[in-house]
Short mmCIF file of C-alpha atoms in Angstrom, two decimals:
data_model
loop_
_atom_site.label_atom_id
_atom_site.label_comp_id
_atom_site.label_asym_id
_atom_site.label_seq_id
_atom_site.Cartn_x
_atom_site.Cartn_y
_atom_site.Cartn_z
CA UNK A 29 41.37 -100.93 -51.59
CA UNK A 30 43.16 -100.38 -48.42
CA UNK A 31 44.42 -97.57 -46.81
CA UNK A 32 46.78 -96.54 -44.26
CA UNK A 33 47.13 -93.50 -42.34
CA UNK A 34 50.04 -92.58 -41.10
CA UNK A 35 50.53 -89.25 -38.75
CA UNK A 36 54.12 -88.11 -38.65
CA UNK A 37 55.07 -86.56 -35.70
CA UNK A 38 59.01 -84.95 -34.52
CA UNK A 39 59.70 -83.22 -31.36
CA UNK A 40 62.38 -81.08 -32.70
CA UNK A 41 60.69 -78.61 -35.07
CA UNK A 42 63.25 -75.72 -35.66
CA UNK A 43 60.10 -73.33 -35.40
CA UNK A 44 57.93 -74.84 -32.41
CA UNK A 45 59.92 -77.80 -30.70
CA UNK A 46 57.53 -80.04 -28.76
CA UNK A 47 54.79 -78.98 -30.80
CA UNK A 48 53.19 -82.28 -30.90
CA UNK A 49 52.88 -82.36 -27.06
CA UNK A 50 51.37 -78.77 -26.76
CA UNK A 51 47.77 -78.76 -25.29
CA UNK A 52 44.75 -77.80 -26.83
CA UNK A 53 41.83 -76.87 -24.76
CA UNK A 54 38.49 -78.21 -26.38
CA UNK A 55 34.81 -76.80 -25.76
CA UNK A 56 34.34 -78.15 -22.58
CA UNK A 57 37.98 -77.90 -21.04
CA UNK A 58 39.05 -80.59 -21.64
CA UNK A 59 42.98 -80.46 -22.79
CA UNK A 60 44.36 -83.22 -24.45
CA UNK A 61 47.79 -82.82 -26.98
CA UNK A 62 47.97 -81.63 -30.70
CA UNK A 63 49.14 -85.39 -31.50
CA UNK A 64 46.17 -86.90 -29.90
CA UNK A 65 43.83 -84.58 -31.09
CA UNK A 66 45.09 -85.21 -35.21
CA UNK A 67 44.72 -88.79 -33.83
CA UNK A 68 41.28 -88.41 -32.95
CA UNK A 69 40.35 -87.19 -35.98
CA UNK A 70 42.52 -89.78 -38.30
CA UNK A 71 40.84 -92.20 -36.18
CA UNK A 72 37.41 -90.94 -37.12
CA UNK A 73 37.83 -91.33 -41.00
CA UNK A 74 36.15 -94.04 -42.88
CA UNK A 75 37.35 -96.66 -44.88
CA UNK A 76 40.67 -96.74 -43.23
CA UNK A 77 42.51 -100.09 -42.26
CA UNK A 78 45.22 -98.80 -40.20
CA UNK A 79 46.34 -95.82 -38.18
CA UNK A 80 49.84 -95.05 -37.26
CA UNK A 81 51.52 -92.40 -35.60
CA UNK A 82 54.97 -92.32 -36.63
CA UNK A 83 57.93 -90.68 -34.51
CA UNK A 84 61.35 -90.59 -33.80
CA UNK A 85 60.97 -89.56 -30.02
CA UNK A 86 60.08 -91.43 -26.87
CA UNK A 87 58.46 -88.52 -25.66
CA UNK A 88 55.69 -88.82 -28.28
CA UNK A 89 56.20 -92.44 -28.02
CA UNK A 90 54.90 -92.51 -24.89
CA UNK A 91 52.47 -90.44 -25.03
CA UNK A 92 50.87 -91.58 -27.78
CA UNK A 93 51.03 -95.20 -26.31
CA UNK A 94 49.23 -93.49 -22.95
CA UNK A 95 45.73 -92.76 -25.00
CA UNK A 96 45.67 -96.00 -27.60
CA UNK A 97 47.29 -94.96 -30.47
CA UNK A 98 49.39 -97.78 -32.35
CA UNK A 99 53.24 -96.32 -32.89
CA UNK A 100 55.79 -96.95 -35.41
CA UNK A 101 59.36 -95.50 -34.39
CA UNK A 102 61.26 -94.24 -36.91
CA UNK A 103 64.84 -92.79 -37.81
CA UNK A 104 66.04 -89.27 -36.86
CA UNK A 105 67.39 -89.03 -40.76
CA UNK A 106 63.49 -88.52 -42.07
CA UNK A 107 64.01 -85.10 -43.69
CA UNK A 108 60.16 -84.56 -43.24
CA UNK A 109 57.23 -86.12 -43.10
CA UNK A 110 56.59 -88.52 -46.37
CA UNK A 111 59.87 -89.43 -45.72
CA UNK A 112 58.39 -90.49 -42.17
CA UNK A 113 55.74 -91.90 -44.05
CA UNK A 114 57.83 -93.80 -46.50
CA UNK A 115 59.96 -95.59 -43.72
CA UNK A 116 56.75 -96.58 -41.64
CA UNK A 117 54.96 -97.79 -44.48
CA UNK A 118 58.08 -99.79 -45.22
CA UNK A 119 58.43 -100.91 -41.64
CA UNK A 120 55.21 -102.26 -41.33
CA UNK A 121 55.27 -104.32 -44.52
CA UNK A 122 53.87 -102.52 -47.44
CA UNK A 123 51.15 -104.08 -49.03
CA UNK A 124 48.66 -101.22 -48.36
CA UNK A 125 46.86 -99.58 -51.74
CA UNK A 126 47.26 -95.95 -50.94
CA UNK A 127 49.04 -93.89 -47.93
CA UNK A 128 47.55 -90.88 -46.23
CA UNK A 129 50.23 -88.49 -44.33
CA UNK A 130 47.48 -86.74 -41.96
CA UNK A 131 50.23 -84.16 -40.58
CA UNK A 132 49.95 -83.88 -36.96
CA UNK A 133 49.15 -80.03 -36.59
CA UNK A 134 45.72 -80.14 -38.31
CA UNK A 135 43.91 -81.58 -35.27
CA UNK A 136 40.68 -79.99 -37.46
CA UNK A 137 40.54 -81.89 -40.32
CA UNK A 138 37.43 -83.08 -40.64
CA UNK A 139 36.62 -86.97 -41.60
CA UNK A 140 35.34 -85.80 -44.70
CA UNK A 141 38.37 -84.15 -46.27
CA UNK A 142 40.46 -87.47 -46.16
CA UNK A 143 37.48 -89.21 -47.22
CA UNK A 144 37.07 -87.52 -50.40
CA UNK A 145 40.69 -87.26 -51.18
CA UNK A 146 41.52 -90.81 -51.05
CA UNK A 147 38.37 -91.38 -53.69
CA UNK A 148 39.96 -88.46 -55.62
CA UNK A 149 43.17 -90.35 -55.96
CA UNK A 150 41.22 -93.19 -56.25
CA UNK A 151 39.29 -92.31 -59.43
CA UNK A 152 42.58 -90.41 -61.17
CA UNK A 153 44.91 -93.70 -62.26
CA UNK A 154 47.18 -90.56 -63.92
CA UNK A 155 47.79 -89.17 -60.49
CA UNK A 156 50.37 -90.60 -57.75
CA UNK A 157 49.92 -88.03 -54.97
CA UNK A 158 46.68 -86.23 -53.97
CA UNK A 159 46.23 -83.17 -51.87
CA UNK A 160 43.01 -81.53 -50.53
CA UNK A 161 42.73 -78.11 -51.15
CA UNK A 162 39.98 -75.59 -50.03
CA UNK A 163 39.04 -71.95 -51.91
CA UNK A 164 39.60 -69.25 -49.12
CA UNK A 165 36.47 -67.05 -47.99
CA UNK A 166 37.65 -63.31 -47.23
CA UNK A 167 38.06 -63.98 -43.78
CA UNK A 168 40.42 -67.20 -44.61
CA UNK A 169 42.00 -64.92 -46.64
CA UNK A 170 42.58 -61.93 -44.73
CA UNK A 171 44.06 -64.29 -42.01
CA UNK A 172 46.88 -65.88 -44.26
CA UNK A 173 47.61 -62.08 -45.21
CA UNK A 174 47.76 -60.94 -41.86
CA UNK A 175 50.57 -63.59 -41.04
CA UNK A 176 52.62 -62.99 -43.49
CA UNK A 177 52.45 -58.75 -42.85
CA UNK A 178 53.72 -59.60 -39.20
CA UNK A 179 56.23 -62.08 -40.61
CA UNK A 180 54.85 -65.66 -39.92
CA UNK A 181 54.66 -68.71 -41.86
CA UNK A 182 50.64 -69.17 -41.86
CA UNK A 183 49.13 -71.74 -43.75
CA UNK A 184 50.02 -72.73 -47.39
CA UNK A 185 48.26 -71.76 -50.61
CA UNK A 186 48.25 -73.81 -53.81
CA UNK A 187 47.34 -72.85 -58.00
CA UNK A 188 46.53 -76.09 -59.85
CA UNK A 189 45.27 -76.17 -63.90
CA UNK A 190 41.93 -76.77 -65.93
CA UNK A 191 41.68 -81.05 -64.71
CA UNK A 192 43.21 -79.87 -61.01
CA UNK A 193 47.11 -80.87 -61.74
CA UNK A 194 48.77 -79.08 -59.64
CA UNK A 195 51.13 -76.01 -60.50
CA UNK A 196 52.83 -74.72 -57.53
CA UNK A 197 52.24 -74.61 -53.74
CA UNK A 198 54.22 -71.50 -51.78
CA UNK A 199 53.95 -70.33 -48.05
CA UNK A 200 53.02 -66.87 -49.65
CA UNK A 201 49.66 -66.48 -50.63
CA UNK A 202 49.19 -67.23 -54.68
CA UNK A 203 47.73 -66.16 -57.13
CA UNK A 204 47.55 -62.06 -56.43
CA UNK A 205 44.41 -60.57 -56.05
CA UNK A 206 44.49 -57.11 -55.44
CA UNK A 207 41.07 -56.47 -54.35
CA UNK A 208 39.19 -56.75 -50.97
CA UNK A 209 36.81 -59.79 -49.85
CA UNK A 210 33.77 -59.72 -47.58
CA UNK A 211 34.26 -62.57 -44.42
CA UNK A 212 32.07 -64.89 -46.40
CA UNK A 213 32.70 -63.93 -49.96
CA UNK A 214 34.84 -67.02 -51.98
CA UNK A 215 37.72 -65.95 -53.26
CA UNK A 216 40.28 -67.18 -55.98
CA UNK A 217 42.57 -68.26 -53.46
CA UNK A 218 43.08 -72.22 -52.29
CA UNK A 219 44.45 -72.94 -49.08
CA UNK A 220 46.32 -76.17 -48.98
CA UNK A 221 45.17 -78.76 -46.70
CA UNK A 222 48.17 -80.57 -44.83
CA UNK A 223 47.12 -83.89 -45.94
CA UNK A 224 48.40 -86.34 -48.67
CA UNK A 225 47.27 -89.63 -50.56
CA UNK A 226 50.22 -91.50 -51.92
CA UNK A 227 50.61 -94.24 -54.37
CA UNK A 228 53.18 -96.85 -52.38
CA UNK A 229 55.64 -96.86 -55.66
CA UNK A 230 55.53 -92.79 -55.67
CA UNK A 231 56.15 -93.01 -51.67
CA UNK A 232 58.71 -95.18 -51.71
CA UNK A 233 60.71 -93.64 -54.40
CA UNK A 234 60.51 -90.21 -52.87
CA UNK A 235 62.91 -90.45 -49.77
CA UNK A 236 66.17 -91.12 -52.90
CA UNK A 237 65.42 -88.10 -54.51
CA UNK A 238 67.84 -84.57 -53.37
CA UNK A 239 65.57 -81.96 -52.20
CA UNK A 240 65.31 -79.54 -54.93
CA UNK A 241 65.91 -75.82 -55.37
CA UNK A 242 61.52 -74.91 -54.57
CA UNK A 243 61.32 -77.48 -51.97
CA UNK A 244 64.26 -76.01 -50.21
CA UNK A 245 63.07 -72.37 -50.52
CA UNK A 246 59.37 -73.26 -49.55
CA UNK A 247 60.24 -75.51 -46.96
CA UNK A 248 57.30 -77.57 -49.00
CA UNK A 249 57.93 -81.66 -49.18
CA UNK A 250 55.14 -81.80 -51.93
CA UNK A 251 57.35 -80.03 -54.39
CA UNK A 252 60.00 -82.64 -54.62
CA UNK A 253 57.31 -84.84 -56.46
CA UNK A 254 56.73 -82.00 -58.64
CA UNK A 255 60.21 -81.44 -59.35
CA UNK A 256 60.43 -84.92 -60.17
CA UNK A 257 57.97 -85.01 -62.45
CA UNK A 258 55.39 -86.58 -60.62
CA UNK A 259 51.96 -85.35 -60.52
CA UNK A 260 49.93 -83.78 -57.84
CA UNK A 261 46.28 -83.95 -57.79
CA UNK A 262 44.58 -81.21 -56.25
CA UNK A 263 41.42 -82.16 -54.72
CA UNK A 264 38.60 -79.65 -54.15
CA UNK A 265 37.07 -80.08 -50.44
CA UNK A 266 34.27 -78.38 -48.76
CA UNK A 267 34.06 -76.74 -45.33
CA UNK A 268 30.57 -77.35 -45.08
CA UNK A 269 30.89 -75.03 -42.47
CA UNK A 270 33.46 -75.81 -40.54
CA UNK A 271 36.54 -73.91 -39.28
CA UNK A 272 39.99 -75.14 -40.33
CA UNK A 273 43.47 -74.01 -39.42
CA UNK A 274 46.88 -75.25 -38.96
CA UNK A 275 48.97 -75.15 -35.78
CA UNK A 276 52.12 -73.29 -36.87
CA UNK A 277 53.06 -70.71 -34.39
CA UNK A 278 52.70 -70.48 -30.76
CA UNK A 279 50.19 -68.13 -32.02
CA UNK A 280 48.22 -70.30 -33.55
CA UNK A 281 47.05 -71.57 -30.25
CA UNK A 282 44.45 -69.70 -28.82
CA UNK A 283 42.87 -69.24 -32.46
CA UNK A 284 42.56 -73.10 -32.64
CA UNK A 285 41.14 -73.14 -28.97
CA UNK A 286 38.81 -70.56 -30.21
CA UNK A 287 37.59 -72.29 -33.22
CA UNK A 288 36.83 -75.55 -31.05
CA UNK A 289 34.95 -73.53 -28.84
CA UNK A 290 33.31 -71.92 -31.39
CA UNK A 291 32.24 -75.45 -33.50
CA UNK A 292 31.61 -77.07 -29.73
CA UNK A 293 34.24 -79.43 -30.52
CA UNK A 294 35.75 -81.36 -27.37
#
């Protein structure tokens, strides 16, 4: 089985431009970019053949050049990133068994998450996406709530069924609970991990297809294959005590600084 990841990465995000090329100070203050951090950790995955970073900018371009990484330019049309995805798998041949889209603003994802996604999607022939997801502890929880109370996009949350299939992902946090959570209590909510396993056919049909009504109001790329028909596995990962967040806000980055410090990551 081989495997390519493949880190999609645009300068001009309408709600943090440049965000790739933001600094993030590690435990020992050391800065080094949000696109070579997710890098770093892509890099540090097993099994993998390949690892791409995928752009349509020569500012990430070069910068991603300047500390190793291997770069596959792509068109300004990508409406996201599997469409990014899509067009670098297709530029560098095909051929590979499945494709990971490690998003470049989860510079946290540990090895382990990819790792047991890709076997996830590996062992479920019925499935042609897969998607880690992770069950929120109060103080997970209490964070996604806070953001959307002062009106930011935090991170997303996903409901799947009985054999993990999964039923909808939205940037508001689902399913309702309306009681109160201790920091380290689990709760019934799943935060959705920005990282996917695609089958190449799925992949490569999925830039033809008109963004739907859900993926349009979620801003969520995941939900075209839904719309479609296609299903999404949901794939259950552990923390094992690790802190993981998403860089979405400008906000975002002294909590990410803080969790590196915190885990005495570099």
């Amino acid at each position: 089985m081989s495997v390519l990841i493949v880190i999609p990465a645009r300068f001009a995000s309408s709600r943090y431009p440049g965000k790739p090329l933001v600094g993030l100070k590690g435990a020992s203050g050391q800065t080094q970019s949000l696109i070579e951090r997710s890098w770093r950790a892509a890099s540090a995955v097993g099994g993998v053949d390949r690892v791409v970073v995928a752009t349509d900018d020569d500012r990430i371009r070069e910068a991603a050049e300047g500390f190793g990484a291997e770069v596959v330019m792509t068109s300004e049309s990508c409406r996201n990133g599997t469409e990014r995805c899509a067009e670098a798998h297709a530029a560098l041949g095909g051929g590979f068994d499945i494709v990971v889209n490690l998003q470049g603003d989860a510079p946290l994802t540990p090895h382990w998450f990819v790792e047991d996604l890709v076997a996830g999607l590996n062992s479920a022939p019925e499935a042609e996406i897969a998607t880690p997801v992770l069950r929120c502890d109060g103080e997970m929880l209490n964070g996604l709530l806070a953001d959307r109370r002062q009106g930011r996009v935090g991170g997303t949350t996903a409901v799947f069924a009985t054999d993990h299939s999964a039923m909808y992902f939205s940037k508001e946090v689902i399913p309702f609970t309306a009681r109160s959570y201790a920091d380290d209590e689990p709760s019934p909510v799943f935060h959705h991990v920005g990282v996917y396993a695609y089958r190449p056919d799925a992949l490569s049909a999925y830039p033809a297809w008109p963004t739907g009504p859900l993926e349009e109001l979620e801003g969520l790329e995941q939900l075209r294959f839904m719309e479609n028909g296609r299903k999404v596995l949901c794939v259950e990962v552990s923390a094992r005590g690790r802190q993981f967040w998403e860089l979405n806000n400008p906000e975002d980055v002294p909590k990410l600084e803080a969790m590196m410090k915190a885990m005495n990551l570099d």
